[in-house]
Tab-separated table of C-alpha atoms in Angstrom:
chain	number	residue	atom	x	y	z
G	508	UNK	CA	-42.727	37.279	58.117
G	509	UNK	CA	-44.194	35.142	55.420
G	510	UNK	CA	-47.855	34.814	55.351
G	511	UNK	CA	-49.626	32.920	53.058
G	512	UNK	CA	-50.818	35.242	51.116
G	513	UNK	CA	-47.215	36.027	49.881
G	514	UNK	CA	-46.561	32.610	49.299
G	515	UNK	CA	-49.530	32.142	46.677
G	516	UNK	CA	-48.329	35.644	44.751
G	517	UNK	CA	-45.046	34.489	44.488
G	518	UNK	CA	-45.912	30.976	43.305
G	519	UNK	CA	-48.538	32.731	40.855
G	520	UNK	CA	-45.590	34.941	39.753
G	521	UNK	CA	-43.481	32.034	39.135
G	522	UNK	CA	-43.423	31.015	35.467
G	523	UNK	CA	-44.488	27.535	35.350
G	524	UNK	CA	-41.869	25.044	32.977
G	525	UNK	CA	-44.077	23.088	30.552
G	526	UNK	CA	-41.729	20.264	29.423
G	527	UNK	CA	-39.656	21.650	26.505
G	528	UNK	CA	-39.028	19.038	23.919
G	529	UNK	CA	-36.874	19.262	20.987
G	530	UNK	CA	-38.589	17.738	18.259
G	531	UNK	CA	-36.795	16.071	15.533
G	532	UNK	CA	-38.107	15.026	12.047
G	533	UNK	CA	-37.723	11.330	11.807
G	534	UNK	CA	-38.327	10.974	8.024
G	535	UNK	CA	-35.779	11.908	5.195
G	536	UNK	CA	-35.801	15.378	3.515
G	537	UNK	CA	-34.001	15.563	0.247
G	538	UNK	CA	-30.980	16.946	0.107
G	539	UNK	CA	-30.304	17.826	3.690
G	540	UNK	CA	-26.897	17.507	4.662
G	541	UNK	CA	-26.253	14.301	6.853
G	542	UNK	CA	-29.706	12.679	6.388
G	543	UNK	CA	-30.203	9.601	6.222
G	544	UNK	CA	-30.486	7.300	2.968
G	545	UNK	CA	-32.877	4.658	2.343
G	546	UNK	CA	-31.382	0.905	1.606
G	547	UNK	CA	-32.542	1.236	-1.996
G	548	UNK	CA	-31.222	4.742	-3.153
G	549	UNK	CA	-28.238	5.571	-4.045
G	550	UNK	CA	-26.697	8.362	-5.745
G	551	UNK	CA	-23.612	9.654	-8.042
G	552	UNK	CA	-21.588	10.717	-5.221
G	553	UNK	CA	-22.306	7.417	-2.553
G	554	UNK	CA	-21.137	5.520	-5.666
G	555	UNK	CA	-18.579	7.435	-6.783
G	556	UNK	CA	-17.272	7.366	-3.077
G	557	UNK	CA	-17.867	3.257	-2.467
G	558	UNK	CA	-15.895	2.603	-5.405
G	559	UNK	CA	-12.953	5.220	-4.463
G	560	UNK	CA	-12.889	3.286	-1.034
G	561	UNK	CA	-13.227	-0.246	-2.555
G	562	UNK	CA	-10.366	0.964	-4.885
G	563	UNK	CA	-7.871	2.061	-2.082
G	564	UNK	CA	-8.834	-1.205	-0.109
G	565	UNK	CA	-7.452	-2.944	-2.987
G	566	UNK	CA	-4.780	-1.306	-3.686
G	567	UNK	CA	-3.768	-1.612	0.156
G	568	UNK	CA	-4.415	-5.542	0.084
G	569	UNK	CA	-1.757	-5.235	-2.782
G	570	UNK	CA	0.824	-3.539	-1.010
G	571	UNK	CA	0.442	-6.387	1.848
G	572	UNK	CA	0.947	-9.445	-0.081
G	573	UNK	CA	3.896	-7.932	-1.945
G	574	UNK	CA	5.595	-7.215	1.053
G	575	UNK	CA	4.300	-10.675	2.281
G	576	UNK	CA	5.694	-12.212	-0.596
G	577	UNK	CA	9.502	-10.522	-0.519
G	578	UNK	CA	9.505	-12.078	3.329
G	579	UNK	CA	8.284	-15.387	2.181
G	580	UNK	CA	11.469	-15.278	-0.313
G	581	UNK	CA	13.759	-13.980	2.346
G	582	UNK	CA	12.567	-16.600	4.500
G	583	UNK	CA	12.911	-19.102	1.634
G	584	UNK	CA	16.749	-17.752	0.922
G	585	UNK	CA	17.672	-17.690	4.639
G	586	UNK	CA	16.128	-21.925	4.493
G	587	UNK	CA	18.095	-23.195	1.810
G	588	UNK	CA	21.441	-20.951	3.063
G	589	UNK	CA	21.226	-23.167	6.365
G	590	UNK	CA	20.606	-26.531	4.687
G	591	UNK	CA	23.612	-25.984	2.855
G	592	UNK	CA	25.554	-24.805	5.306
G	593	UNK	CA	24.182	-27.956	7.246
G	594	UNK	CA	25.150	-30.271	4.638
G	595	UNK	CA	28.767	-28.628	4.198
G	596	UNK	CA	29.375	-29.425	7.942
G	597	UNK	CA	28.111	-33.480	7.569
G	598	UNK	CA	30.673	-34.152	4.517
């Protein structure tokens, strides 16, 4: 049977949970790995890495209006192809 008195010891036993909290640090250490920059500093490698992105953007955008460019003169080829052909069949 259980008496009171048993009911206090084991609650006494019982290790009470305090509320663990993880605790961050909210301003920026230099040179830890994946903190976060300011708006004002920037470094070699952010640079270095803008301008390889920037670079391959480019050279992407490139590659699209070339290809753009050969259908425009397909296009164009097929046009003038049919308007002959159109004017060969009113003569």
């Amino acid at each position: 049977m259980i008496t009171r008195s048993n009911i206090r010891q084991t609650i006494k036993q019982t290790p009470k949970v305090v509320g663990i909290m993880r605790q961050y640090s909210v301003g920026s250490s230099d040179g830890s790995t994946g903190s976060h920059r300011g708006f004002g500093s920037e470094d070699s490698f952010t640079k270095k890495e803008k301008a390889q992105e920037d670079f391959y953007i480019k050279q992407h955008e490139k590659e699209q209006l070339r290809k753009l460019r050969e259908q425009l003169q397909k296009s164009k080829a097929e046009v003038k192809n049919i308007e002959e052909q159109i004017e060969n069949i009113q003569k």
